[in-house]
Structures are given as C-alpha cells and as structure tokens.
C-alpha cells in the first residue's frame, strides 16, 4: 500500500484531500448558483436589511435623545431636592456629577442593546477592561476615594479660601477626581483629591473673625509709649477693627537694629487683607509724625590698636 492509497482510504484525511472530480463538481455548483442568482431577490433582501438597520438606528437615536432629556430632568430634580434640604453645595455638585455619569452609562447600554449588540458580552468585556484600567490607573480610584473623604470630613467647602499642596486660592468646585481652586491672580489650579485629602490644609474661611498681626520695628531711643499710643489711636478710629477684643501693642523683641513691636487687632474675615495692607502703609506714614523712626540695618565695628 503506497502513501496515496493510504490517504484515499482513510476517512479523516480524505476530508482534507478531495479527489479532482469532487472539487470540480463543487466548483460547478458554485458557478451555477452565481450565474443563476436572482438579482431582484438579492436587491430586495439588501433593501429589507437596510430598512431594518435604518429603523434600528432611528429608534436608537430617539431613545438616546429622550434619555438625555430624562437625564437632565433627573439631575434637575436631584438638584432641587438637595437645595430644598439645604445640603452643602460641595456635596450637591459631587452627587450631581456622580448621578450624571451613572445614568449616562445606563443610557448608552440601552442604546447599544437597541442596535442589536449583545449587552451581556459587552458588560463582561467592559468589566474586564475596567479591572485592567483600574489596576493601571489606581491613582484615579484613590482620587475618587479622596473626594468622598473630603465630602464626608468637610475640611473645606466651595467658596472657602484655603492653602494646600503649595497652592492658595478660593475653592471653585470639588469634582470626582480633583479640587478646583482659583488663585488671587485668577489662575485655575486642579489639585488631585487624593493629594489634598492627605495634606495639611489651611482653611482661612471657617472662622467669621480673624486676628491681624503686624511687626513694627522702631529705633533704639524712641519712646515705645508714643508709638503704642499712636498705633492704638489709629486702630480705634477704624470701624472695621473690633473694640472687643481690643487692639494691643507689645514689645516682642530687642533686635540687633530695632525694637520690634507686635501689633494685634481683630476684624471680620472679609476685611482681613484690606486692613493688613492698609495699615502697613498707615504705620509707615503716621509714626514719624510723633517722633518714631524706622531704623536701617546697621552694625557697630570697634577697631582696637594692638601694640
């Protein structure tokens, strides 16, 4: 028995290597089908399929736009309910963003299912992809968790002036993954929630009142009492400065070139910076009128003759 006879007599290999007569018969059959094809029937089937696809696309678009309208209504209802219950503005924006993302994903799944895509398989693929992306972008998940911690602990709210991560400004928004602040020179800074949630945060807006501190250096030989009296007169005449607790002036240090006075006064939080900067200039202009001078840094050098 030669090798050709072995392959022809065995069933399994025979399916791989067919005789020429069988191959010619199949080619003839395929050619006859191609020649005798009904063009009108083919075009009719194609037209029916196009109509059906067009109908599905139209229905999917209708569902999408109706869903978008419903989504806007749902977000609006949530917003009205939270405002009516006077929920914190930061929590409102965070919740509305989460609701918007969740319902958008649901709407997209409905639209995809309407187009005939197997949603179960799509969800499985999406879950696997989410797991892989989540492992690659673990920092993003940490930022989301940081945002939740910020909303729960409330170290700051929208509108507060804070300093964190080397940046200072007014909190404009608390997003899902970052906090947006606007600096005094109108720059917009995005700080990751994970970083700011674990950082030291200086919140200058939580208290209604703030203490303003100045350090004023006067020359040795000047009368401290004259400087104290004039400073207290200036502060007492300002309605923005509280009478209780009253302003105080103390000698804080006998420095190398000056006697340093510490001036403290209380004012409203909103007036803090105006009072601070204005009185730096006022002290500089008014204290010399009562004989108080501001010294320059100086050093005394003693030279001794050595025999």
mmCIF file of C-alpha atoms in Angstrom:
data_model
loop_
_atom_site.group_PDB
_atom_site.id
_atom_site.type_symbol
_atom_site.label_atom_id
_atom_site.label_comp_id
_atom_site.label_asym_id
_atom_site.label_seq_id
_atom_site.Cartn_x
_atom_site.Cartn_y
_atom_site.Cartn_z
ATOM 1 C CA UNK A 1 0.000 0.000 0.000
ATOM 2 C CA UNK A 2 1.574 3.251 -1.075
ATOM 3 C CA UNK A 3 1.129 6.652 0.665
ATOM 4 C CA UNK A 4 -1.512 7.966 -1.817
ATOM 5 C CA UNK A 5 -3.667 4.869 -1.345
ATOM 6 C CA UNK A 6 -3.459 5.282 2.472
ATOM 7 C CA UNK A 7 -4.785 8.860 2.360
ATOM 8 C CA UNK A 8 -7.596 7.973 -0.042
ATOM 9 C CA UNK A 9 -8.810 5.020 2.050
ATOM 10 C CA UNK A 10 -8.879 6.839 5.407
ATOM 11 C CA UNK A 11 -11.941 8.993 6.104
ATOM 12 C CA UNK A 12 -10.287 11.770 8.109
ATOM 13 C CA UNK A 13 -7.520 12.612 5.642
ATOM 14 C CA UNK A 14 -9.957 12.229 2.754
ATOM 15 C CA UNK A 15 -11.808 15.275 4.046
ATOM 16 C CA UNK A 16 -8.634 17.293 3.677
ATOM 17 C CA UNK A 17 -7.561 15.988 0.264
ATOM 18 C CA UNK A 18 -10.574 15.607 -2.030
ATOM 19 C CA UNK A 19 -10.428 13.994 -5.475
ATOM 20 C CA UNK A 20 -10.403 16.245 -8.502
ATOM 21 C CA UNK A 21 -13.860 15.102 -9.567
ATOM 22 C CA UNK A 22 -15.404 16.214 -6.263
ATOM 23 C CA UNK A 23 -13.656 19.559 -6.411
ATOM 24 C CA UNK A 24 -14.840 20.107 -9.991
ATOM 25 C CA UNK A 25 -18.421 19.231 -9.009
ATOM 26 C CA UNK A 26 -18.384 21.747 -6.153
ATOM 27 C CA UNK A 27 -16.916 24.467 -8.337
ATOM 28 C CA UNK A 28 -19.540 23.784 -10.983
ATOM 29 C CA UNK A 29 -22.318 24.001 -8.381
ATOM 30 C CA UNK A 30 -20.995 27.285 -7.025
ATOM 31 C CA UNK A 31 -20.649 28.703 -10.534
ATOM 32 C CA UNK A 32 -24.228 27.686 -11.403
ATOM 33 C CA UNK A 33 -25.525 29.395 -8.251
ATOM 34 C CA UNK A 34 -23.608 32.523 -9.142
ATOM 35 C CA UNK A 35 -24.900 32.518 -12.697
ATOM 36 C CA UNK A 36 -28.496 31.737 -11.740
ATOM 37 C CA UNK A 37 -28.623 34.193 -8.852
ATOM 38 C CA UNK A 38 -31.793 36.274 -8.693
ATOM 39 C CA UNK A 39 -30.617 39.902 -8.721
ATOM 40 C CA UNK A 40 -34.069 41.231 -7.831
ATOM 41 C CA UNK A 41 -34.295 38.900 -4.816
ATOM 42 C CA UNK A 42 -30.796 39.905 -3.717
ATOM 43 C CA UNK A 43 -31.602 43.592 -4.011
ATOM 44 C CA UNK A 44 -34.870 43.022 -2.181
ATOM 45 C CA UNK A 45 -33.091 41.303 0.700
ATOM 46 C CA UNK A 46 -30.473 44.065 0.766
ATOM 47 C CA UNK A 47 -33.178 46.746 0.795
ATOM 48 C CA UNK A 48 -35.017 44.982 3.613
ATOM 49 C CA UNK A 49 -31.826 44.748 5.644
ATOM 50 C CA UNK A 50 -31.022 48.426 5.058
ATOM 51 C CA UNK A 51 -34.541 49.416 6.074
ATOM 52 C CA UNK A 52 -34.311 47.316 9.224
ATOM 53 C CA UNK A 53 -30.883 48.757 10.093
ATOM 54 C CA UNK A 54 -32.156 52.284 9.446
ATOM 55 C CA UNK A 55 -35.169 51.652 11.694
ATOM 56 C CA UNK A 56 -32.897 50.388 14.497
ATOM 57 C CA UNK A 57 -30.590 53.395 14.140
ATOM 58 C CA UNK A 58 -33.577 55.758 14.171
ATOM 59 C CA UNK A 59 -35.062 54.086 17.266
ATOM 60 C CA UNK A 60 -31.657 54.173 18.989
ATOM 61 C CA UNK A 61 -31.322 57.901 18.260
ATOM 62 C CA UNK A 62 -34.840 58.554 19.551
ATOM 63 C CA UNK A 63 -34.067 56.603 22.733
ATOM 64 C CA UNK A 64 -30.784 58.491 23.133
ATOM 65 C CA UNK A 65 -32.303 61.976 22.848
ATOM 66 C CA UNK A 66 -35.296 61.073 25.011
ATOM 67 C CA UNK A 67 -32.893 59.554 27.528
ATOM 68 C CA UNK A 68 -30.789 62.726 27.521
ATOM 69 C CA UNK A 69 -33.903 64.773 28.236
ATOM 70 C CA UNK A 70 -34.915 62.414 31.055
ATOM 71 C CA UNK A 71 -31.346 62.575 32.411
ATOM 72 C CA UNK A 72 -31.483 66.365 32.536
ATOM 73 C CA UNK A 73 -34.816 66.190 34.333
ATOM 74 C CA UNK A 74 -33.469 63.682 36.861
ATOM 75 C CA UNK A 75 -30.412 65.857 37.546
ATOM 76 C CA UNK A 76 -32.682 68.902 37.901
ATOM 77 C CA UNK A 77 -34.949 67.071 40.361
ATOM 78 C CA UNK A 78 -31.953 65.938 42.424
ATOM 79 C CA UNK A 79 -30.634 69.498 42.414
ATOM 80 C CA UNK A 80 -33.957 70.964 43.573
ATOM 81 C CA UNK A 81 -34.337 68.358 46.331
ATOM 82 C CA UNK A 82 -30.810 68.944 47.679
ATOM 83 C CA UNK A 83 -31.201 72.723 47.574
ATOM 84 C CA UNK A 84 -34.570 72.451 49.333
ATOM 85 C CA UNK A 85 -32.959 70.380 52.081
ATOM 86 C CA UNK A 86 -30.034 72.837 52.220
ATOM 87 C CA UNK A 87 -27.392 70.215 51.545
ATOM 88 C CA UNK A 88 -23.836 71.509 51.332
ATOM 89 C CA UNK A 89 -23.002 72.933 47.884
ATOM 90 C CA UNK A 90 -19.869 70.817 47.596
ATOM 91 C CA UNK A 91 -21.857 67.633 48.194
ATOM 92 C CA UNK A 92 -24.507 68.802 45.724
ATOM 93 C CA UNK A 93 -22.044 69.157 42.843
ATOM 94 C CA UNK A 94 -20.276 65.900 43.675
ATOM 95 C CA UNK A 95 -23.568 63.978 43.825
ATOM 96 C CA UNK A 96 -24.902 65.522 40.615
ATOM 97 C CA UNK A 97 -21.702 64.606 38.760
ATOM 98 C CA UNK A 98 -21.940 61.007 40.019
ATOM 99 C CA UNK A 99 -25.635 60.742 39.041
ATOM 100 C CA UNK A 100 -24.919 62.186 35.615
ATOM 101 C CA UNK A 101 -22.128 59.682 34.929
ATOM 102 C CA UNK A 102 -24.157 56.695 36.202
ATOM 103 C CA UNK A 103 -27.288 57.431 34.168
ATOM 104 C CA UNK A 104 -25.241 58.249 31.072
ATOM 105 C CA UNK A 105 -23.661 54.777 31.206
ATOM 106 C CA UNK A 106 -27.107 53.168 31.609
ATOM 107 C CA UNK A 107 -28.432 55.162 28.655
ATOM 108 C CA UNK A 108 -25.519 54.117 26.448
ATOM 109 C CA UNK A 109 -26.089 50.441 27.317
ATOM 110 C CA UNK A 110 -29.767 50.755 26.346
ATOM 111 C CA UNK A 111 -28.854 52.411 23.040
ATOM 112 C CA UNK A 112 -26.250 49.739 22.244
ATOM 113 C CA UNK A 113 -28.749 46.964 23.030
ATOM 114 C CA UNK A 114 -31.287 48.604 20.716
ATOM 115 C CA UNK A 115 -28.735 48.411 17.899
ATOM 116 C CA UNK A 116 -28.574 44.645 18.396
ATOM 117 C CA UNK A 117 -25.284 44.336 20.264
ATOM 118 C CA UNK A 118 -25.132 41.644 22.948
ATOM 119 C CA UNK A 119 -25.085 43.751 26.102
ATOM 120 C CA UNK A 120 -24.169 40.808 28.350
ATOM 121 C CA UNK A 121 -20.970 40.207 26.440
ATOM 122 C CA UNK A 122 -20.341 43.927 26.292
ATOM 123 C CA UNK A 123 -20.716 44.237 30.075
ATOM 124 C CA UNK A 124 -18.335 41.314 30.579
ATOM 125 C CA UNK A 125 -15.784 42.943 28.286
ATOM 126 C CA UNK A 126 -16.336 46.291 29.996
ATOM 127 C CA UNK A 127 -15.835 44.702 33.424
ATOM 128 C CA UNK A 128 -12.597 43.072 32.325
ATOM 129 C CA UNK A 129 -11.415 46.309 30.765
ATOM 130 C CA UNK A 130 -12.414 48.240 33.896
ATOM 131 C CA UNK A 131 -10.398 45.857 36.046
ATOM 132 C CA UNK A 132 -7.345 46.242 33.824
ATOM 133 C CA UNK A 133 -7.719 50.013 33.621
ATOM 134 C CA UNK A 134 -8.352 50.199 37.364
ATOM 135 C CA UNK A 135 -5.108 48.380 38.073
ATOM 136 C CA UNK A 136 -3.246 50.661 35.679
ATOM 137 C CA UNK A 137 -4.928 53.815 36.994
ATOM 138 C CA UNK A 138 -5.051 53.044 40.687
ATOM 139 C CA UNK A 139 -4.299 56.688 41.405
ATOM 140 C CA UNK A 140 -7.595 57.698 39.793
ATOM 141 C CA UNK A 141 -9.518 55.430 42.156
ATOM 142 C CA UNK A 142 -7.586 56.932 45.053
ATOM 143 C CA UNK A 143 -8.568 60.408 43.865
ATOM 144 C CA UNK A 144 -12.229 59.359 43.805
ATOM 145 C CA UNK A 145 -11.913 57.970 47.332
ATOM 146 C CA UNK A 146 -10.184 61.193 48.361
ATOM 147 C CA UNK A 147 -13.115 63.194 47.002
ATOM 148 C CA UNK A 148 -15.538 61.089 49.053
ATOM 149 C CA UNK A 149 -13.403 61.656 52.176
ATOM 150 C CA UNK A 150 -13.362 65.407 51.551
ATOM 151 C CA UNK A 151 -17.158 65.487 51.286
ATOM 152 C CA UNK A 152 -17.567 63.406 54.444
ATOM 153 C CA UNK A 153 -14.975 65.191 56.603
ATOM 154 C CA UNK A 154 -15.607 68.642 55.066
ATOM 155 C CA UNK A 155 -12.219 70.280 55.694
ATOM 156 C CA UNK A 156 -13.322 72.919 53.188
ATOM 157 C CA UNK A 157 -16.316 73.872 51.070
ATOM 158 C CA UNK A 158 -16.896 75.693 47.817
ATOM 159 C CA UNK A 159 -16.140 79.374 48.362
ATOM 160 C CA UNK A 160 -13.557 78.815 51.123
ATOM 161 C CA UNK A 161 -10.095 80.329 50.841
ATOM 162 C CA UNK A 162 -7.583 77.540 51.509
ATOM 163 C CA UNK A 163 -3.888 76.796 51.248
ATOM 164 C CA UNK A 164 -2.758 73.251 50.429
ATOM 165 C CA UNK A 165 -0.049 71.496 48.429
ATOM 166 C CA UNK A 166 1.798 74.783 47.984
ATOM 167 C CA UNK A 167 -1.240 76.449 46.379
ATOM 168 C CA UNK A 168 -3.651 79.004 47.842
ATOM 169 C CA UNK A 169 -6.960 80.256 46.496
ATOM 170 C CA UNK A 170 -10.744 80.098 46.607
ATOM 171 C CA UNK A 171 -12.335 76.675 46.135
ATOM 172 C CA UNK A 172 -14.444 76.839 42.970
ATOM 173 C CA UNK A 173 -15.503 73.202 42.604
ATOM 174 C CA UNK A 174 -14.974 69.746 44.105
ATOM 175 C CA UNK A 175 -15.063 67.274 41.224
ATOM 176 C CA UNK A 176 -14.989 63.477 41.247
ATOM 177 C CA UNK A 177 -11.206 63.335 40.981
ATOM 178 C CA UNK A 178 -9.873 66.829 41.696
ATOM 179 C CA UNK A 179 -10.479 70.069 43.562
ATOM 180 C CA UNK A 180 -10.521 73.292 41.554
ATOM 181 C CA UNK A 181 -9.229 76.470 43.194
ATOM 182 C CA UNK A 182 -8.847 79.975 41.812
ATOM 183 C CA UNK A 183 -5.761 81.861 42.971
ATOM 184 C CA UNK A 184 -5.803 85.587 43.835
ATOM 185 C CA UNK A 185 -4.187 86.349 40.454
ATOM 186 C CA UNK A 186 -7.034 84.440 38.713
ATOM 187 C CA UNK A 187 -5.205 81.219 37.874
ATOM 188 C CA UNK A 188 -7.199 77.978 37.915
ATOM 189 C CA UNK A 189 -5.433 75.157 39.777
ATOM 190 C CA UNK A 190 -6.548 71.493 39.743
ATOM 191 C CA UNK A 191 -5.347 69.548 42.788
ATOM 192 C CA UNK A 192 -5.889 65.740 42.869
ATOM 193 C CA UNK A 193 -8.296 64.820 45.644
ATOM 194 C CA UNK A 194 -6.035 62.080 46.960
ATOM 195 C CA UNK A 195 -3.173 64.529 47.456
ATOM 196 C CA UNK A 196 -5.232 67.229 49.100
ATOM 197 C CA UNK A 197 -7.201 64.785 51.301
ATOM 198 C CA UNK A 198 -3.982 63.601 52.968
ATOM 199 C CA UNK A 199 -2.252 67.007 53.074
ATOM 200 C CA UNK A 200 -2.176 69.785 55.649
ATOM 201 C CA UNK A 201 -4.943 72.233 54.728
ATOM 202 C CA UNK A 202 -5.104 75.825 55.951
ATOM 203 C CA UNK A 203 -8.711 76.976 55.738
ATOM 204 C CA UNK A 204 -8.970 80.729 56.231
ATOM 205 C CA UNK A 205 -12.742 80.899 55.800
ATOM 206 C CA UNK A 206 -14.120 78.690 58.566
ATOM 207 C CA UNK A 207 -13.989 81.421 61.254
ATOM 208 C CA UNK A 208 -16.068 84.574 60.969
ATOM 209 C CA UNK A 209 -13.392 86.721 62.640
ATOM 210 C CA UNK A 210 -9.617 86.795 62.200
ATOM 211 C CA UNK A 211 -6.726 88.385 64.042
ATOM 212 C CA UNK A 212 -4.416 90.682 62.084
ATOM 213 C CA UNK A 213 -0.764 90.757 63.177
ATOM 214 C CA UNK A 214 1.878 93.347 62.303
ATOM 215 C CA UNK A 215 5.538 93.582 63.277
ATOM 216 C CA UNK A 216 6.760 97.178 63.500
ATOM 217 C CA UNK A 217 10.431 97.940 64.131
ATOM 218 C CA UNK A 218 11.334 101.283 65.760
ATOM 219 C CA UNK A 219 14.731 102.748 66.523
ATOM 220 C CA UNK A 220 16.508 102.386 69.847
ATOM 221 C CA UNK A 221 15.967 105.581 71.832
ATOM 222 C CA UNK A 222 12.432 106.175 70.500
ATOM 223 C CA UNK A 223 9.657 106.167 73.075
ATOM 224 C CA UNK A 224 7.695 102.922 72.900
ATOM 225 C CA UNK A 225 4.750 104.545 74.671
ATOM 226 C CA UNK A 226 4.430 107.222 71.977
ATOM 227 C CA UNK A 227 4.410 104.561 69.239
ATOM 228 C CA UNK A 228 1.893 102.433 71.184
ATOM 229 C CA UNK A 229 -0.435 105.380 71.802
ATOM 230 C CA UNK A 230 -0.453 106.459 68.132
ATOM 231 C CA UNK A 231 -0.977 102.932 66.813
ATOM 232 C CA UNK A 232 -3.937 102.347 69.175
ATOM 233 C CA UNK A 233 -5.444 105.705 68.182
ATOM 234 C CA UNK A 234 -5.299 104.745 64.501
ATOM 235 C CA UNK A 235 -6.822 101.314 65.038
ATOM 236 C CA UNK A 236 -9.547 102.529 67.411
ATOM 237 C CA UNK A 237 -10.746 105.056 64.827
ATOM 238 C CA UNK A 238 -11.329 102.310 62.236
ATOM 239 C CA UNK A 239 -14.834 100.787 62.320
ATOM 240 C CA UNK A 240 -13.535 97.563 60.783
ATOM 241 C CA UNK A 241 -11.354 96.907 63.845
ATOM 242 C CA UNK A 242 -13.178 95.342 66.804
ATOM 243 C CA UNK A 243 -13.288 97.130 70.131
ATOM 244 C CA UNK A 244 -13.625 93.793 71.931
ATOM 245 C CA UNK A 245 -11.159 92.194 71.949
ATOM 246 C CA UNK A 246 -9.309 95.486 71.802
ATOM 247 C CA UNK A 247 -6.116 96.009 69.788
ATOM 248 C CA UNK A 248 -2.839 95.561 71.687
ATOM 249 C CA UNK A 249 0.758 96.663 71.132
ATOM 250 C CA UNK A 250 3.636 94.812 72.825
ATOM 251 C CA UNK A 251 7.408 94.852 72.630
ATOM 252 C CA UNK A 252 8.165 91.465 71.118
ATOM 253 C CA UNK A 253 11.937 91.590 70.648
ATOM 254 C CA UNK A 254 15.027 93.706 71.140
ATOM 255 C CA UNK A 255 16.624 93.001 67.783
ATOM 256 C CA UNK A 256 20.064 93.904 66.507
ATOM 257 C CA UNK A 257 18.984 97.159 64.871
ATOM 258 C CA UNK A 258 15.463 97.817 66.142
ATOM 259 C CA UNK A 259 12.933 97.423 68.909
ATOM 260 C CA UNK A 260 10.236 95.223 67.400
ATOM 261 C CA UNK A 261 6.621 95.907 68.318
ATOM 262 C CA UNK A 262 3.914 93.294 67.758
ATOM 263 C CA UNK A 263 0.532 94.826 66.919
ATOM 264 C CA UNK A 264 -2.603 92.665 67.079
ATOM 265 C CA UNK A 265 -6.181 93.540 66.172
ATOM 266 C CA UNK A 266 -9.347 91.605 65.324
ATOM 267 C CA UNK A 267 -11.548 92.159 62.289
ATOM 268 C CA UNK A 268 -14.068 90.379 60.087
ATOM 269 C CA UNK A 269 -12.705 87.656 57.844
ATOM 270 C CA UNK A 270 -13.773 89.564 54.738
ATOM 271 C CA UNK A 271 -11.809 92.677 55.852
ATOM 272 C CA UNK A 272 -8.598 90.883 56.811
ATOM 273 C CA UNK A 273 -6.397 91.635 53.804
ATOM 274 C CA UNK A 274 -7.618 95.217 53.345
ATOM 275 C CA UNK A 275 -6.880 96.034 56.993
ATOM 276 C CA UNK A 276 -3.500 94.306 56.883
ATOM 277 C CA UNK A 277 -2.173 96.039 53.771
ATOM 278 C CA UNK A 278 -3.680 99.467 54.502
ATOM 279 C CA UNK A 279 -2.173 99.704 57.977
ATOM 280 C CA UNK A 280 1.288 98.745 56.796
ATOM 281 C CA UNK A 281 1.231 101.990 54.852
ATOM 282 C CA UNK A 282 -0.552 103.961 57.591
ATOM 283 C CA UNK A 283 2.041 102.997 60.212
ATOM 284 C CA UNK A 284 4.841 103.992 57.858
ATOM 285 C CA UNK A 285 3.276 107.439 57.233
ATOM 286 C CA UNK A 286 1.917 108.277 60.703
ATOM 287 C CA UNK A 287 4.505 107.080 63.211
ATOM 288 C CA UNK A 288 7.255 109.519 62.097
ATOM 289 C CA UNK A 289 4.811 112.370 62.938
ATOM 290 C CA UNK A 290 5.117 111.507 66.647
ATOM 291 C CA UNK A 291 8.878 111.198 66.562
ATOM 292 C CA UNK A 292 9.141 107.465 65.879
ATOM 293 C CA UNK A 293 11.644 106.431 63.217
ATOM 294 C CA UNK A 294 12.298 103.196 61.405
ATOM 295 C CA UNK A 295 15.956 102.138 61.587
ATOM 296 C CA UNK A 296 18.118 100.761 58.828
ATOM 297 C CA UNK A 297 20.046 97.559 59.500
ATOM 298 C CA UNK A 298 23.373 98.575 60.994
ATOM 299 C CA UNK A 299 26.453 97.049 62.553
ATOM 300 C CA UNK A 300 28.876 98.665 65.011
ATOM 301 C CA UNK A 301 32.530 97.867 64.287
ATOM 302 C CA UNK A 302 35.118 98.540 67.018
ATOM 303 C CA UNK A 303 38.772 98.796 65.958
ATOM 304 C CA UNK A 304 41.373 98.413 68.672
ATOM 305 C CA UNK A 305 45.065 99.173 68.252
ATOM 306 C CA UNK A 306 47.414 96.369 69.180
ATOM 307 C CA UNK A 307 50.890 97.398 70.257
#
